[in-house]
Short mmCIF file of C-alpha atoms in Angstrom, two decimals:
data_model
loop_
_atom_site.label_atom_id
_atom_site.label_comp_id
_atom_site.label_asym_id
_atom_site.label_seq_id
_atom_site.Cartn_x
_atom_site.Cartn_y
_atom_site.Cartn_z
CA MET A 6 0.00 0.00 0.00
CA ARG A 7 1.41 3.35 -1.05
CA ARG A 8 2.08 5.86 1.71
CA PRO A 9 0.83 9.40 1.20
CA ASP A 10 3.67 11.85 0.48
CA PHE A 11 3.50 15.04 2.51
CA SER A 12 7.03 16.21 1.74
CA HIS A 13 5.99 18.73 -0.92
CA ARG A 14 2.52 19.56 0.26
CA GLN A 15 1.40 21.95 2.98
CA LEU A 16 -1.00 20.51 5.52
CA LYS A 17 -4.14 22.63 5.65
CA LEU A 18 -5.38 22.88 9.22
CA PRO A 19 -8.95 23.78 10.11
CA ARG A 20 -9.39 27.53 10.61
CA GLY A 21 -10.25 27.10 14.29
CA VAL A 22 -7.02 25.16 14.90
CA GLN A 23 -5.02 27.82 13.01
CA ARG A 24 -6.56 30.55 15.14
CA LEU A 25 -5.78 28.58 18.32
CA GLY A 26 -2.17 28.22 17.21
CA VAL A 27 -1.82 31.96 16.69
CA VAL A 28 -3.29 32.65 20.14
CA TRP A 29 -0.98 30.06 21.73
CA LEU A 30 2.07 31.58 20.02
CA ALA A 31 1.10 35.08 21.18
CA LEU A 32 0.59 33.83 24.73
CA THR A 33 3.95 32.02 24.70
CA LEU A 34 5.74 35.14 23.48
CA ALA A 35 4.00 37.27 26.11
CA LEU A 36 4.93 34.88 28.92
CA THR A 37 8.52 34.70 27.67
CA ALA A 38 8.76 38.51 27.65
CA GLN A 39 7.30 38.66 31.16
CA ALA A 40 9.79 36.07 32.42
CA GLN A 41 12.70 37.99 30.91
CA ALA A 42 11.45 41.19 32.52
CA ARG A 43 11.55 39.53 35.96
CA THR A 44 15.01 37.98 35.71
CA LEU A 45 18.49 39.26 34.87
CA HIS A 46 21.60 37.29 33.96
CA PHE A 47 25.16 38.59 33.79
CA ALA A 48 27.60 36.01 32.40
CA ALA A 49 31.15 35.88 33.73
CA ASP A 50 33.77 37.35 31.41
CA THR A 51 36.62 35.18 32.65
CA GLU A 52 37.37 31.56 33.46
CA PRO A 53 37.24 29.99 35.94
CA SER A 54 34.01 31.68 37.01
CA ARG A 55 32.01 31.80 40.22
CA ALA A 56 28.25 32.04 40.71
CA LEU A 57 25.91 34.38 42.60
CA THR A 58 22.14 33.86 42.83
CA ILE A 59 19.96 36.65 44.21
CA TYR A 60 16.27 36.63 45.13
CA GLY A 61 14.94 40.16 45.29
CA VAL A 62 11.93 42.42 45.20
CA LEU A 63 13.36 45.15 43.02
CA ASP A 64 12.42 45.84 39.41
CA ALA A 65 15.01 45.72 36.64
CA PRO A 66 15.39 49.50 36.05
CA GLN A 67 16.34 49.97 39.71
CA VAL A 68 18.51 46.91 40.28
CA ARG A 69 20.29 46.79 36.91
CA PRO A 70 22.74 49.67 37.64
CA LEU A 71 23.83 47.96 40.86
CA LEU A 72 24.29 44.55 39.25
CA ALA A 73 26.10 46.00 36.25
CA ASP A 74 28.52 47.95 38.44
CA PHE A 75 29.17 44.94 40.69
CA HIS A 76 29.74 42.78 37.61
CA ARG A 77 32.19 45.34 36.20
CA ARG A 78 34.18 45.15 39.45
CA HIS A 79 33.95 41.33 39.60
CA PRO A 80 33.89 40.05 35.99
CA ASP A 81 34.61 36.50 37.16
CA ILE A 82 31.18 36.21 38.83
CA THR A 83 28.08 35.01 36.97
CA ILE A 84 25.00 36.73 38.40
CA ASP A 85 21.44 35.38 38.29
CA TYR A 86 18.86 37.78 39.71
CA HIS A 87 15.23 36.70 40.23
CA ASN A 88 12.62 39.39 40.90
CA LEU A 89 9.65 38.09 42.92
CA GLU A 90 6.72 39.59 44.81
CA THR A 91 7.22 39.92 48.56
CA LEU A 92 5.17 36.99 49.86
CA ALA A 93 6.22 34.74 46.98
CA LEU A 94 9.86 35.39 47.86
CA HIS A 95 9.24 34.62 51.53
CA ALA A 96 7.40 31.41 50.69
CA ARG A 97 10.15 30.29 48.32
CA VAL A 98 12.91 30.83 50.90
CA LEU A 99 10.96 28.77 53.44
CA GLN A 100 10.32 26.10 50.82
CA GLU A 101 14.06 25.88 50.08
CA ARG A 102 15.29 26.28 53.67
CA ASP A 103 16.98 22.84 53.77
CA ALA A 104 18.64 23.30 50.37
CA PRO A 105 18.86 27.04 49.56
CA ARG A 106 19.17 28.10 45.94
CA ALA A 107 19.66 31.79 46.70
CA ASP A 108 22.90 33.21 48.06
CA VAL A 109 21.45 36.64 48.80
CA ILE A 110 17.88 37.66 49.69
CA MET A 111 16.64 41.26 49.64
CA SER A 112 13.11 42.49 50.21
CA PRO A 113 11.16 45.57 51.38
CA ALA A 114 8.78 43.33 53.39
CA MET A 115 10.71 44.09 56.56
CA PRO A 116 8.83 41.88 59.07
CA TRP A 117 9.19 38.84 56.83
CA GLN A 118 12.90 39.45 56.28
CA TYR A 119 13.42 39.85 60.02
CA GLN A 120 11.47 36.64 60.63
CA LEU A 121 13.75 34.71 58.27
CA ALA A 122 16.85 36.05 60.03
CA ASN A 123 15.37 35.44 63.48
CA GLU A 124 14.65 31.82 62.53
CA GLY A 125 18.32 31.31 61.72
CA LEU A 126 18.03 31.40 57.92
CA SER A 127 20.63 34.17 57.59
CA SER A 128 24.40 34.14 58.05
CA THR A 129 26.72 36.62 59.73
CA VAL A 130 28.62 38.87 57.33
CA ASP A 131 31.97 39.23 59.03
CA SER A 132 33.54 42.27 57.39
CA PRO A 133 34.53 45.85 58.32
CA ALA A 134 31.76 47.26 56.13
CA ALA A 135 29.13 45.19 57.94
CA ALA A 136 30.49 46.03 61.38
CA ASP A 137 30.58 49.77 60.59
CA TRP A 138 27.07 49.95 59.11
CA PRO A 139 24.83 52.37 61.11
CA SER A 140 23.25 50.53 64.03
CA TRP A 141 19.77 51.90 63.21
CA ALA A 142 19.99 50.30 59.74
CA ARG A 143 20.99 46.76 60.68
CA TRP A 144 20.25 43.82 62.97
CA ARG A 145 23.44 42.27 64.29
CA GLN A 146 25.68 41.67 61.27
CA GLU A 147 23.06 39.60 59.48
CA LEU A 148 20.33 41.94 58.24
CA PHE A 149 21.11 45.28 56.60
CA GLY A 150 18.90 48.13 55.44
CA PHE A 151 20.63 49.49 52.34
CA THR A 152 17.98 51.86 50.94
CA PHE A 153 15.88 54.73 52.35
CA GLU A 154 12.51 55.00 50.59
CA PRO A 155 9.58 57.17 51.72
CA ILE A 156 6.02 55.89 51.32
CA VAL A 157 4.05 58.47 49.37
CA MET A 158 0.71 59.45 47.90
CA VAL A 159 0.08 60.13 44.20
CA TYR A 160 -2.75 62.01 42.54
CA ARG A 161 -3.74 62.95 39.02
CA ARG A 162 -2.89 66.54 38.20
CA ASP A 163 -6.40 67.20 36.88
CA LEU A 164 -7.82 66.32 40.32
CA ALA A 165 -7.26 69.98 41.25
CA ARG A 166 -10.14 70.94 38.94
CA HIS A 167 -12.55 69.08 41.22
CA MET A 168 -11.03 69.34 44.72
CA THR A 169 -7.93 70.37 46.64
CA PRO A 170 -5.41 67.53 46.28
CA PRO A 171 -4.36 65.82 49.54
CA GLU A 172 -1.04 66.77 51.13
CA SER A 173 -1.37 64.58 54.22
CA HIS A 174 -3.18 61.56 55.63
CA ALA A 175 -5.63 63.93 57.33
CA ASP A 176 -6.37 65.61 53.99
CA LEU A 177 -7.08 62.26 52.36
CA LEU A 178 -9.48 61.29 55.15
CA SER A 179 -11.32 64.62 54.82
CA LEU A 180 -11.68 64.21 51.04
CA LEU A 181 -13.04 60.67 51.36
CA ARG A 182 -15.60 61.85 53.89
CA GLN A 183 -16.57 65.03 52.04
CA ARG A 184 -16.59 63.65 48.48
CA PRO A 185 -17.58 59.99 48.86
CA ARG A 186 -19.64 59.85 45.69
CA MET A 187 -17.07 61.57 43.49
CA LEU A 188 -14.22 59.40 44.82
CA ASP A 189 -16.15 56.13 44.66
CA GLN A 190 -13.77 53.50 43.17
CA ARG A 191 -11.26 56.28 42.39
CA VAL A 192 -8.75 55.63 45.19
CA VAL A 193 -6.23 52.78 45.22
CA THR A 194 -3.88 51.34 47.85
CA TYR A 195 -2.13 48.10 48.79
CA ASP A 196 -4.05 45.00 49.82
CA PRO A 197 -2.40 44.01 53.13
CA ARG A 198 -3.68 40.43 52.76
CA ARG A 199 -1.84 39.81 49.51
CA SER A 200 1.19 42.08 49.86
CA GLY A 201 3.86 41.78 52.53
CA ALA A 202 4.91 45.39 51.94
CA GLY A 203 1.27 46.50 52.16
CA TYR A 204 0.82 44.71 55.48
CA THR A 205 3.99 46.36 56.82
CA TYR A 206 2.65 49.83 55.98
CA ALA A 207 -0.75 49.01 57.49
CA ILE A 208 0.69 47.87 60.81
CA GLU A 209 3.02 50.89 60.98
CA ASP A 210 0.25 53.33 60.07
CA ALA A 211 -1.94 51.83 62.80
CA ARG A 212 0.90 52.25 65.30
CA ILE A 213 1.60 55.90 64.38
CA SER A 214 -1.82 57.38 63.66
CA ALA A 215 -4.80 57.40 66.04
CA ARG A 216 -7.05 58.04 63.03
CA TYR A 217 -5.74 55.24 60.84
CA TRP A 218 -8.83 53.08 61.22
CA ASP A 219 -11.04 56.05 60.36
CA LEU A 220 -9.06 56.27 57.11
CA VAL A 221 -9.42 52.52 56.42
CA GLU A 222 -13.17 52.77 57.02
CA ALA A 223 -13.38 55.70 54.61
CA LEU A 224 -11.37 53.76 52.00
CA GLY A 225 -13.78 50.85 52.33
CA ASN A 226 -16.86 53.07 52.12
CA SER A 227 -15.55 54.56 48.87
CA HIS A 228 -14.95 51.06 47.42
CA SER A 229 -11.24 51.80 47.01
CA ALA A 230 -9.29 49.43 44.78
CA LEU A 231 -6.68 47.11 46.31
CA GLU A 232 -3.53 46.12 44.44
CA THR A 233 -0.40 44.09 45.24
CA THR A 234 2.25 46.32 43.62
CA THR A 235 3.07 49.99 43.25
CA ALA A 236 3.45 49.42 39.50
CA ALA A 237 -0.17 48.29 39.19
CA MET A 238 -1.36 51.34 41.11
CA LEU A 239 0.68 53.72 38.96
CA GLU A 240 -0.63 52.16 35.77
CA GLY A 241 -4.22 52.61 36.94
CA LEU A 242 -3.55 56.22 37.96
CA SER A 243 -1.94 57.03 34.63
CA GLN A 244 -4.84 55.48 32.72
CA GLY A 245 -7.35 57.50 34.75
CA ARG A 246 -9.04 54.52 36.43
CA TYR A 247 -7.87 55.92 39.78
CA TRP A 248 -7.46 59.55 40.86
CA ILE A 249 -5.57 59.11 44.14
CA GLY A 250 -3.05 56.49 45.26
CA TYR A 251 -2.27 55.94 48.94
CA ASN A 252 0.89 54.30 50.37
CA LEU A 253 2.96 53.79 47.22
CA ILE A 254 6.72 53.14 47.28
CA GLY A 255 8.32 56.50 46.58
CA SER A 256 11.39 55.12 44.79
CA TYR A 257 9.19 53.63 42.05
CA VAL A 258 6.87 56.63 41.96
CA GLN A 259 9.66 59.15 41.44
CA ASP A 260 10.87 57.50 38.22
CA TYR A 261 7.35 56.93 36.92
CA VAL A 262 6.09 60.45 37.61
CA ALA A 263 9.12 61.90 35.80
CA GLU A 264 7.80 60.29 32.61
CA HIS A 265 4.08 60.84 33.33
CA PRO A 266 3.42 64.55 33.88
CA GLU A 267 -0.27 63.83 34.49
CA LEU A 268 0.70 62.48 37.93
CA VAL A 269 1.98 64.27 41.06
CA MET A 270 3.89 62.65 43.96
CA VAL A 271 3.31 63.86 47.52
CA VAL A 272 5.37 63.02 50.61
CA PRO A 273 2.68 63.36 53.34
CA GLN A 274 3.29 66.40 55.52
CA ASP A 275 1.94 64.94 58.77
CA TYR A 276 4.19 61.88 58.70
CA ALA A 277 5.97 59.77 56.10
CA LEU A 278 6.80 56.11 56.63
CA VAL A 279 10.22 55.14 55.28
CA LEU A 280 10.96 51.57 54.31
CA GLN A 281 14.35 49.98 53.90
CA ARG A 282 15.09 47.04 51.67
CA LEU A 283 16.71 44.47 53.92
CA VAL A 284 19.45 42.27 52.52
CA MET A 285 20.88 39.11 54.05
CA MET A 286 23.10 36.19 53.14
CA SER A 287 21.35 32.82 53.19
CA ARG A 288 22.35 30.27 55.78
CA ASP A 289 24.15 27.52 53.87
CA ALA A 290 24.34 29.78 50.82
CA PRO A 291 25.60 27.75 47.83
CA HIS A 292 28.21 30.44 47.12
CA PRO A 293 28.99 32.21 50.42
CA ASP A 294 32.10 34.02 49.16
CA THR A 295 30.29 35.78 46.31
CA ALA A 296 27.34 36.50 48.64
CA ARG A 297 29.65 38.29 51.11
CA ARG A 298 31.27 40.22 48.31
CA PHE A 299 27.90 41.42 47.01
CA ILE A 300 26.61 42.51 50.42
CA ASP A 301 29.92 44.28 51.14
CA TYR A 302 29.48 46.03 47.80
CA LEU A 303 25.92 47.16 48.67
CA LEU A 304 27.24 48.68 51.91
CA SER A 305 30.16 50.46 50.23
CA ALA A 306 30.25 54.22 49.65
CA SER A 307 30.56 53.68 45.89
CA ALA A 308 27.42 51.53 45.66
CA GLN A 309 25.52 53.89 47.94
CA ARG A 310 26.59 56.86 45.81
CA LEU A 311 25.28 54.99 42.77
CA LEU A 312 21.96 54.44 44.59
CA ALA A 313 21.73 58.18 45.23
CA THR A 314 22.65 59.31 41.72
CA GLN A 315 21.45 56.60 39.32
CA THR A 316 18.36 55.26 41.11
CA THR A 317 15.59 56.63 43.32
CA LEU A 318 16.17 54.11 46.12
CA GLY A 319 17.92 56.48 48.53
CA ALA A 320 21.37 56.02 50.09
CA VAL A 321 22.02 55.22 53.76
CA HIS A 322 25.84 55.42 53.99
CA PRO A 323 26.75 58.28 56.36
CA SER A 324 29.54 59.56 54.08
CA VAL A 325 27.19 59.97 51.10
CA ASP A 326 25.22 63.22 51.21
CA GLY A 327 23.21 65.45 48.88
CA ALA A 328 20.05 64.65 46.93
CA GLY A 329 18.85 61.05 47.11
CA THR A 330 20.19 60.31 50.59
CA ALA A 331 18.73 59.66 54.03
CA ALA A 332 20.54 62.73 55.35
CA ASP A 333 18.93 64.98 52.73
CA LEU A 334 15.44 63.60 53.40
CA ARG A 335 15.85 64.10 57.14
CA ASP A 336 17.06 67.67 56.59
CA ARG A 337 14.02 68.49 54.45
CA LEU A 338 11.27 66.70 56.36
CA GLY A 339 12.61 66.56 59.92
CA GLU A 340 10.36 64.86 62.46
CA ALA A 341 7.83 63.87 59.78
CA ILE A 342 10.20 61.10 58.66
CA ARG A 343 9.31 57.80 60.37
CA PRO A 344 11.64 54.96 59.34
CA VAL A 345 10.35 51.47 60.10
CA GLN A 346 12.62 50.22 62.90
CA ILE A 347 14.71 47.08 62.36
CA GLY A 348 14.34 44.96 65.48
CA PRO A 349 12.14 42.59 67.50
CA GLY A 350 9.17 44.92 66.99
CA LEU A 351 9.02 43.72 63.39
CA LEU A 352 8.52 40.16 64.58
CA ALA A 353 5.69 41.28 66.84
CA THR A 354 3.81 42.54 63.78
CA LEU A 355 3.64 38.95 62.50
CA ASP A 356 2.05 37.64 65.68
CA THR A 357 -0.79 35.44 64.45
CA LEU A 358 -3.48 37.02 66.62
CA LYS A 359 -2.31 40.55 65.86
CA ARG A 360 -2.18 39.87 62.13
CA GLN A 361 -5.59 38.19 62.16
CA THR A 362 -7.11 41.12 64.05
CA LEU A 363 -5.71 43.72 61.65
CA LEU A 364 -6.76 41.82 58.55
CA GLU A 365 -10.25 41.18 59.97
CA GLN A 366 -10.64 44.92 60.54
CA TRP A 367 -9.64 45.51 56.95
CA GLN A 368 -12.12 42.85 55.85
CA GLN A 369 -14.89 44.59 57.75
CA ALA A 370 -14.07 47.85 55.98
CA PHE A 371 -14.11 46.10 52.61
CA ASP A 372 -16.83 43.58 53.43
CA ASN A 373 -18.57 43.99 50.11
CA ARG A 374 -15.79 42.06 48.33
CA PRO A 375 -13.11 39.52 49.30
CA THR A 376 -9.53 40.66 49.82
CA HIS A 377 -7.96 37.38 50.95
CA ALA A 378 -5.81 35.28 48.65
CA ASP A 379 -3.61 32.34 49.68
CA GLY A 380 -1.86 32.06 46.30
CA PRO A 381 1.58 33.55 46.99
CA LEU A 382 1.85 31.79 50.35
CA ALA A 383 0.50 28.41 49.29
CA ASP A 384 1.95 27.93 45.81
CA PRO A 385 5.01 30.05 44.93
CA SER A 386 5.33 30.41 41.18
CA PRO A 387 8.29 28.72 39.44
CA LEU A 388 11.33 30.83 38.69
CA PRO A 389 11.33 31.95 35.03
CA ASP A 390 14.32 31.57 32.75
CA ALA A 391 16.81 34.39 32.98
CA ALA A 392 17.33 37.06 30.36
CA THR A 393 21.00 37.55 29.55
CA GLU A 394 22.53 40.98 30.13
#
């Protein structure tokens, strides 16, 4: 029996199958692009080479200058950087605690970072730079705050045509109470149930402000939107879906607002929380030598000067002054600056009963829709392939 010859003929697929193939290809390309956007790879320029794997919560435009400069100084080190969301990072580190894949872990979710260190999942960095780091910006010689980032509000510039834009937490509360109908579904903030950073800000706000829960109630009454990232909030503000954003990370906002003149950033006048990204070396890090070198680099005056001049993350090093530094922000805002303290108080914020109480109060304020999601904690997403730098 003669076999059909397909070598010179094109198979004609049904139109529905063709359409499905096009959709699948587009989806594959989109997922590949997203994976590359969340990972960075710097190949070693010399042999033999050494490896360094970093888990972080820092987008590529902010972290790339640091990694590129470190790589220039240490061309024999291959760097793999994986950018995760806060709770996904925490879950992954716990999942890998007996066989760590990451050498260095850095995150703005300060209570969760402190918890990892307190549970013995960090290692001591025994170096002069670590020992000399300001005491208010470290815990022992294991956990180091290397950035200084105010938490801010953002509003659309055209908001001024309808109402006086908020300059403080008190202003925002007054607007939500006075203009509930106009601001319905027009305000956005973090969801503390799905974002470690968002929970940190919520617990600190509740500690500082006697009127915090009045503000949360007003946010709930106005059906405010809840997001898990500053990027998502900024996108919604730029598109006009939201008019006011509350508790965004200032380092991301500053870059974004510079390219989106329709938005205005405000450091609240009554008080401004300041977060620090905490970095630590993993216990049993696969490559402890390169991990120490990278953390020493982050704490160096040269890296801190780069943070101040080429990023919006804010420098901590006491010898680095001028714009983009902790010293400059303190000089301008004085007592309004409220850095989140690195210490046992962070662990207290993760007390099960305390956390449950705070999140239940949020749920009551937003009781017309669910805000709880177990995804990042229960099933951390797989690490995507790295994009080569």
